[in-house]
């Protein structure tokens, strides 16, 4: 077949470019050469230009970067696949097709637009619909609002905003809609925020994320009575947070009753392409318009979003911007046209079905986990799974697995709400870090608080999520649940232990995911706040350093980078075998040790200063005494030497030494007599954390000795402690010439032999007779 040479060259160049951009196996030598290459330095354009390979190489360096933190972008590129290449080729073809002659361009764009619209309407069961392709997913709803304004206000084209003053339009939006949607619509339409009505969700019956239809009906009637014009209702087929679907059937009836436009959006609209569709989502096919985001559902990069709508007047659609007379703008559908043909009907359905199966797999596993609550509207077909960690306080041990996995119904209030939000925030971050291919994230819901969300329709096609990733996610969740439960149970015990321990201050930080926060208080009588603050910071910093040096499984830190308390020690997640009392005692003892060492250093500095002053006074006094003893004649240079030769003056050397331990000046006379420096006063014992318990070999700090454990038993631990006591009570070994009294466990005869053996160890293995009787009598008399 004959092929356009330009198209063939374009496809070839695209393949080469994508192969070069996706190649991450670069050698270390090449990276070092590129690191300081001249082309990476910003500068003016080169006069002679560059070839395509050099430009693409520069793009590759900018895309992947040289830091390890930027590997996520390269990971996404590796999962683009050939269907993604077709979408990228569509952008190149759109630029090439735009240079055709006007008639040929019109025929080509009409064919592309009609084919894509027909395929999408059949695929998502939206009969007799038109399509608008847009880059921003909110732009379709914006154009729909303009279409409804043109429809309901006949003179809007001529009078503009003056027509809106007669009857203020009202746009109704769910309270569970994405943040900022209503404000963005008002800003783009030039309407005041009073034109936007936020409809609350159900609070008594049904889902907590579905729009309250009865309340909406009353609000619409009140607006009509006050002279306003109900214009449009934005409903959800899958809320952005929890993936719940509004009662679309009842909302459609209400919109028909008040002559309102019904627009639906949400991730659950993707399930319309499956063979089985829930009735709640199937009702979306009767709405006036819907927005589809095929790029995230199918993993297609840079494809436009699509808004399907039904309207009979093409002129109003043209006035609202839903259609265009410019053929170039119709080429927006070209990347989607190519991608849909490449995937085919079965490929599209298979991708959406695979995402739904991932959700069902996760949901089935979550039902068998204790302390995990799910918030799922339709468990049979929901593509979004939202769950959170929650521990029952009453009858926890008697609660069945089914009750543990039931849906979230009762909101938590008070401090418990903040604690659970913090723990679930930590859980979501840990799961996302351990299993990045799962695509889980953390979401904030109004009633449930912080939850972990799994929405594979938005992430699985790009990340390449598979069944084994879900199993790995469940395994990681099973490992984290015991840590969460034990930490939550020990938080109160830790707080009580800290509050009744002298010298420690408990800091309540509900935003810290861990055991708690503690601060060592510095006791000082001085009124200088700055000095106390610096000393407090110094002590707690040293305390944190010493705690991290201990061999334990705990994590001690300064807390979060932003929003944390200063001069505190933050303790992370713990396990159930933590000995809280030992931990608190160790913290307090270590803090006292640091404080006493600091005060000892300050006192020693003052003592040394006073000792130097006293030494100067005594040296001056000693010089005066020496002058009086020697006489005035001996101080004269010539006479003194002659006098000393005839009559030498005998004077004992007098010196002084400064004892740091005693903090006093002492005479050096004893040194000249004994020819050795004495030890002086016994120094005070160094403060140590003697409260730490003795641990068995291999046992880490702050661990309770569990009975009948694999590592050691109760009997072995007791015998080990007895051995330690006997070692402490054992007398020290005797050196040759020393004597020892009889021991309680030995007989006198045996004791005598032991003493004799220690006195002369060579006689034990020699043939010499035992010592004479005189030596034995001497030993006996000494005893």
mmCIF file of N, CA, C and O in Angstrom, residues 497-539:
data_model
loop_
_atom_site.group_PDB
_atom_site.id
_atom_site.type_symbol
_atom_site.label_atom_id
_atom_site.label_comp_id
_atom_site.label_asym_id
_atom_site.label_seq_id
_atom_site.Cartn_x
_atom_site.Cartn_y
_atom_site.Cartn_z
ATOM 1 N N UNK A 497 2.219 7.752 83.351
ATOM 2 C CA UNK A 497 3.551 7.547 83.907
ATOM 3 C C UNK A 497 4.366 8.837 83.873
ATOM 4 O O UNK A 497 5.093 9.153 84.822
ATOM 5 N N UNK A 498 4.239 9.588 82.796
ATOM 6 C CA UNK A 498 5.005 10.828 82.676
ATOM 7 C C UNK A 498 4.508 11.865 83.667
ATOM 8 O O UNK A 498 5.298 12.583 84.299
ATOM 9 N N UNK A 499 3.200 11.958 83.852
ATOM 10 C CA UNK A 499 2.644 12.987 84.735
ATOM 11 C C UNK A 499 3.005 12.739 86.196
ATOM 12 O O UNK A 499 3.107 13.698 86.968
ATOM 13 N N UNK A 500 3.190 11.489 86.599
ATOM 14 C CA UNK A 500 3.549 11.247 87.998
ATOM 15 C C UNK A 500 5.046 11.069 88.199
ATOM 16 O O UNK A 500 5.470 10.673 89.294
ATOM 17 N N UNK A 501 5.831 11.328 87.192
ATOM 18 C CA UNK A 501 7.280 11.252 87.309
ATOM 19 C C UNK A 501 7.831 12.660 87.482
ATOM 20 O O UNK A 501 7.549 13.558 86.679
ATOM 21 N N UNK A 502 8.615 12.838 88.516
ATOM 22 C CA UNK A 502 9.189 14.150 88.806
ATOM 23 C C UNK A 502 10.254 14.478 87.765
ATOM 24 O O UNK A 502 11.103 13.657 87.434
ATOM 25 N N UNK A 503 10.181 15.685 87.254
ATOM 26 C CA UNK A 503 11.173 16.145 86.292
ATOM 27 C C UNK A 503 10.739 16.046 84.850
ATOM 28 O O UNK A 503 11.404 16.597 83.973
ATOM 29 N N UNK A 504 9.637 15.352 84.573
ATOM 30 C CA UNK A 504 9.157 15.191 83.201
ATOM 31 C C UNK A 504 7.844 15.930 83.024
ATOM 32 O O UNK A 504 7.025 16.008 83.942
ATOM 33 N N UNK A 505 7.638 16.448 81.837
ATOM 34 C CA UNK A 505 6.417 17.178 81.494
ATOM 35 C C UNK A 505 5.816 16.544 80.256
ATOM 36 O O UNK A 505 6.488 16.404 79.222
ATOM 37 N N UNK A 506 4.560 16.149 80.358
ATOM 38 C CA UNK A 506 3.862 15.541 79.217
ATOM 39 C C UNK A 506 3.296 16.642 78.326
ATOM 40 O O UNK A 506 2.605 17.546 78.785
ATOM 41 N N UNK A 507 3.612 16.564 77.041
ATOM 42 C CA UNK A 507 3.124 17.535 76.054
ATOM 43 C C UNK A 507 2.057 16.861 75.208
ATOM 44 O O UNK A 507 2.330 15.849 74.557
ATOM 45 N N UNK A 508 0.872 17.399 75.215
ATOM 46 C CA UNK A 508 -0.233 16.818 74.447
ATOM 47 C C UNK A 508 -0.181 17.353 73.016
ATOM 48 O O UNK A 508 -0.385 18.536 72.778
ATOM 49 N N UNK A 509 0.107 16.467 72.092
ATOM 50 C CA UNK A 509 0.168 16.805 70.673
ATOM 51 C C UNK A 509 -0.669 15.780 69.929
ATOM 52 O O UNK A 509 -0.218 14.669 69.636
ATOM 53 N N UNK A 510 -1.916 16.132 69.626
ATOM 54 C CA UNK A 510 -2.833 15.205 68.966
ATOM 55 C C UNK A 510 -2.454 14.943 67.522
ATOM 56 O O UNK A 510 -2.959 14.011 66.915
ATOM 57 N N UNK A 511 -1.580 15.749 66.962
ATOM 58 C CA UNK A 511 -1.170 15.559 65.585
ATOM 59 C C UNK A 511 0.075 14.712 65.426
ATOM 60 O O UNK A 511 0.588 14.601 64.307
ATOM 61 N N UNK A 512 0.557 14.096 66.511
ATOM 62 C CA UNK A 512 1.774 13.276 66.422
ATOM 63 C C UNK A 512 1.382 11.798 66.378
ATOM 64 O O UNK A 512 0.770 11.283 67.304
ATOM 65 N N UNK A 513 1.754 11.075 65.315
ATOM 66 C CA UNK A 513 1.428 9.641 65.232
ATOM 67 C C UNK A 513 2.456 8.803 65.976
ATOM 68 O O UNK A 513 3.422 8.315 65.395
ATOM 69 N N UNK A 514 2.250 8.626 67.259
ATOM 70 C CA UNK A 514 3.195 7.850 68.047
ATOM 71 C C UNK A 514 2.737 7.724 69.475
ATOM 72 O O UNK A 514 1.576 7.996 69.821
ATOM 73 N N UNK A 515 3.672 7.285 70.337
ATOM 74 C CA UNK A 515 3.340 7.061 71.741
ATOM 75 C C UNK A 515 3.050 8.358 72.466
ATOM 76 O O UNK A 515 2.144 8.421 73.294
ATOM 77 N N UNK A 516 3.794 9.387 72.198
ATOM 78 C CA UNK A 516 3.551 10.658 72.865
ATOM 79 C C UNK A 516 4.770 11.559 72.814
ATOM 80 O O UNK A 516 5.787 11.244 72.180
ATOM 81 N N UNK A 517 4.658 12.693 73.498
ATOM 82 C CA UNK A 517 5.696 13.719 73.509
ATOM 83 C C UNK A 517 6.015 14.029 74.967
ATOM 84 O O UNK A 517 5.110 14.201 75.795
ATOM 85 N N UNK A 518 7.310 14.105 75.289
ATOM 86 C CA UNK A 518 7.740 14.353 76.658
ATOM 87 C C UNK A 518 8.838 15.406 76.628
ATOM 88 O O UNK A 518 9.583 15.531 75.645
ATOM 89 N N UNK A 519 8.925 16.155 77.706
ATOM 90 C CA UNK A 519 9.960 17.176 77.841
ATOM 91 C C UNK A 519 10.538 17.088 79.244
ATOM 92 O O UNK A 519 9.801 16.950 80.222
ATOM 93 N N UNK A 520 11.858 17.172 79.328
ATOM 94 C CA UNK A 520 12.517 17.191 80.640
ATOM 95 C C UNK A 520 12.603 18.630 81.116
ATOM 96 O O UNK A 520 13.122 19.503 80.424
ATOM 97 N N UNK A 521 12.094 18.863 82.316
ATOM 98 C CA UNK A 521 12.063 20.215 82.878
ATOM 99 C C UNK A 521 13.384 20.528 83.569
ATOM 100 O O UNK A 521 13.903 19.714 84.344
ATOM 101 N N UNK A 522 13.916 21.695 83.282
ATOM 102 C CA UNK A 522 15.163 22.171 83.896
ATOM 103 C C UNK A 522 14.812 23.047 85.093
ATOM 104 O O UNK A 522 14.106 24.047 84.955
ATOM 105 N N UNK A 523 15.271 22.647 86.283
ATOM 106 C CA UNK A 523 14.951 23.377 87.511
ATOM 107 C C UNK A 523 16.065 24.376 87.795
ATOM 108 O O UNK A 523 17.226 24.008 87.973
ATOM 109 N N UNK A 524 15.694 25.631 87.860
ATOM 110 C CA UNK A 524 16.672 26.680 88.124
ATOM 111 C C UNK A 524 15.986 27.809 88.877
ATOM 112 O O UNK A 524 14.812 28.124 88.631
ATOM 113 N N UNK A 525 16.727 28.399 89.799
ATOM 114 C CA UNK A 525 16.207 29.518 90.601
ATOM 115 C C UNK A 525 16.428 30.861 89.934
ATOM 116 O O UNK A 525 15.958 31.886 90.429
ATOM 117 N N UNK A 526 17.160 30.881 88.856
ATOM 118 C CA UNK A 526 17.430 32.143 88.183
ATOM 119 C C UNK A 526 16.189 32.623 87.440
ATOM 120 O O UNK A 526 15.328 31.848 87.028
ATOM 121 N N UNK A 527 16.112 33.940 87.259
ATOM 122 C CA UNK A 527 14.961 34.541 86.594
ATOM 123 C C UNK A 527 15.246 34.895 85.148
ATOM 124 O O UNK A 527 14.413 35.509 84.491
ATOM 125 N N UNK A 528 16.405 34.494 84.650
ATOM 126 C CA UNK A 528 16.755 34.767 83.254
ATOM 127 C C UNK A 528 16.078 33.726 82.366
ATOM 128 O O UNK A 528 16.496 32.568 82.300
ATOM 129 N N UNK A 529 15.005 34.136 81.689
ATOM 130 C CA UNK A 529 14.241 33.200 80.857
ATOM 131 C C UNK A 529 15.051 32.727 79.656
ATOM 132 O O UNK A 529 14.944 31.562 79.262
ATOM 133 N N UNK A 530 15.838 33.602 79.059
ATOM 134 C CA UNK A 530 16.625 33.211 77.893
ATOM 135 C C UNK A 530 17.650 32.148 78.261
ATOM 136 O O UNK A 530 17.851 31.177 77.518
ATOM 137 N N UNK A 531 18.285 32.313 79.410
ATOM 138 C CA UNK A 531 19.271 31.326 79.831
ATOM 139 C C UNK A 531 18.610 29.993 80.146
ATOM 140 O O UNK A 531 19.134 28.924 79.804
ATOM 141 N N UNK A 532 17.446 30.027 80.792
ATOM 142 C CA UNK A 532 16.735 28.795 81.080
ATOM 143 C C UNK A 532 16.292 28.098 79.797
ATOM 144 O O UNK A 532 16.354 26.869 79.691
ATOM 145 N N UNK A 533 15.865 28.879 78.824
ATOM 146 C CA UNK A 533 15.433 28.286 77.553
ATOM 147 C C UNK A 533 16.600 27.622 76.830
ATOM 148 O O UNK A 533 16.462 26.521 76.275
ATOM 149 N N UNK A 534 17.757 28.250 76.842
ATOM 150 C CA UNK A 534 18.930 27.656 76.207
ATOM 151 C C UNK A 534 19.368 26.393 76.947
ATOM 152 O O UNK A 534 19.738 25.401 76.320
ATOM 153 N N UNK A 535 19.315 26.443 78.277
ATOM 154 C CA UNK A 535 19.702 25.264 79.046
ATOM 155 C C UNK A 535 18.713 24.127 78.834
ATOM 156 O O UNK A 535 19.091 22.952 78.746
ATOM 157 N N UNK A 536 17.426 24.473 78.729
ATOM 158 C CA UNK A 536 16.405 23.459 78.458
ATOM 159 C C UNK A 536 16.613 22.820 77.099
ATOM 160 O O UNK A 536 16.501 21.595 76.939
ATOM 161 N N UNK A 537 16.934 23.635 76.116
ATOM 162 C CA UNK A 537 17.190 23.107 74.778
ATOM 163 C C UNK A 537 18.427 22.213 74.775
ATOM 164 O O UNK A 537 18.447 21.153 74.130
ATOM 165 N N UNK A 538 19.442 22.610 75.506
ATOM 166 C CA UNK A 538 20.674 21.827 75.563
ATOM 167 C C UNK A 538 20.437 20.474 76.226
ATOM 168 O O UNK A 538 20.910 19.429 75.721
ATOM 169 N N UNK A 539 19.695 20.459 77.314
ATOM 170 C CA UNK A 539 19.461 19.206 78.029
ATOM 171 C C UNK A 539 18.610 18.259 77.195
ATOM 172 O O UNK A 539 18.915 17.060 77.070
#
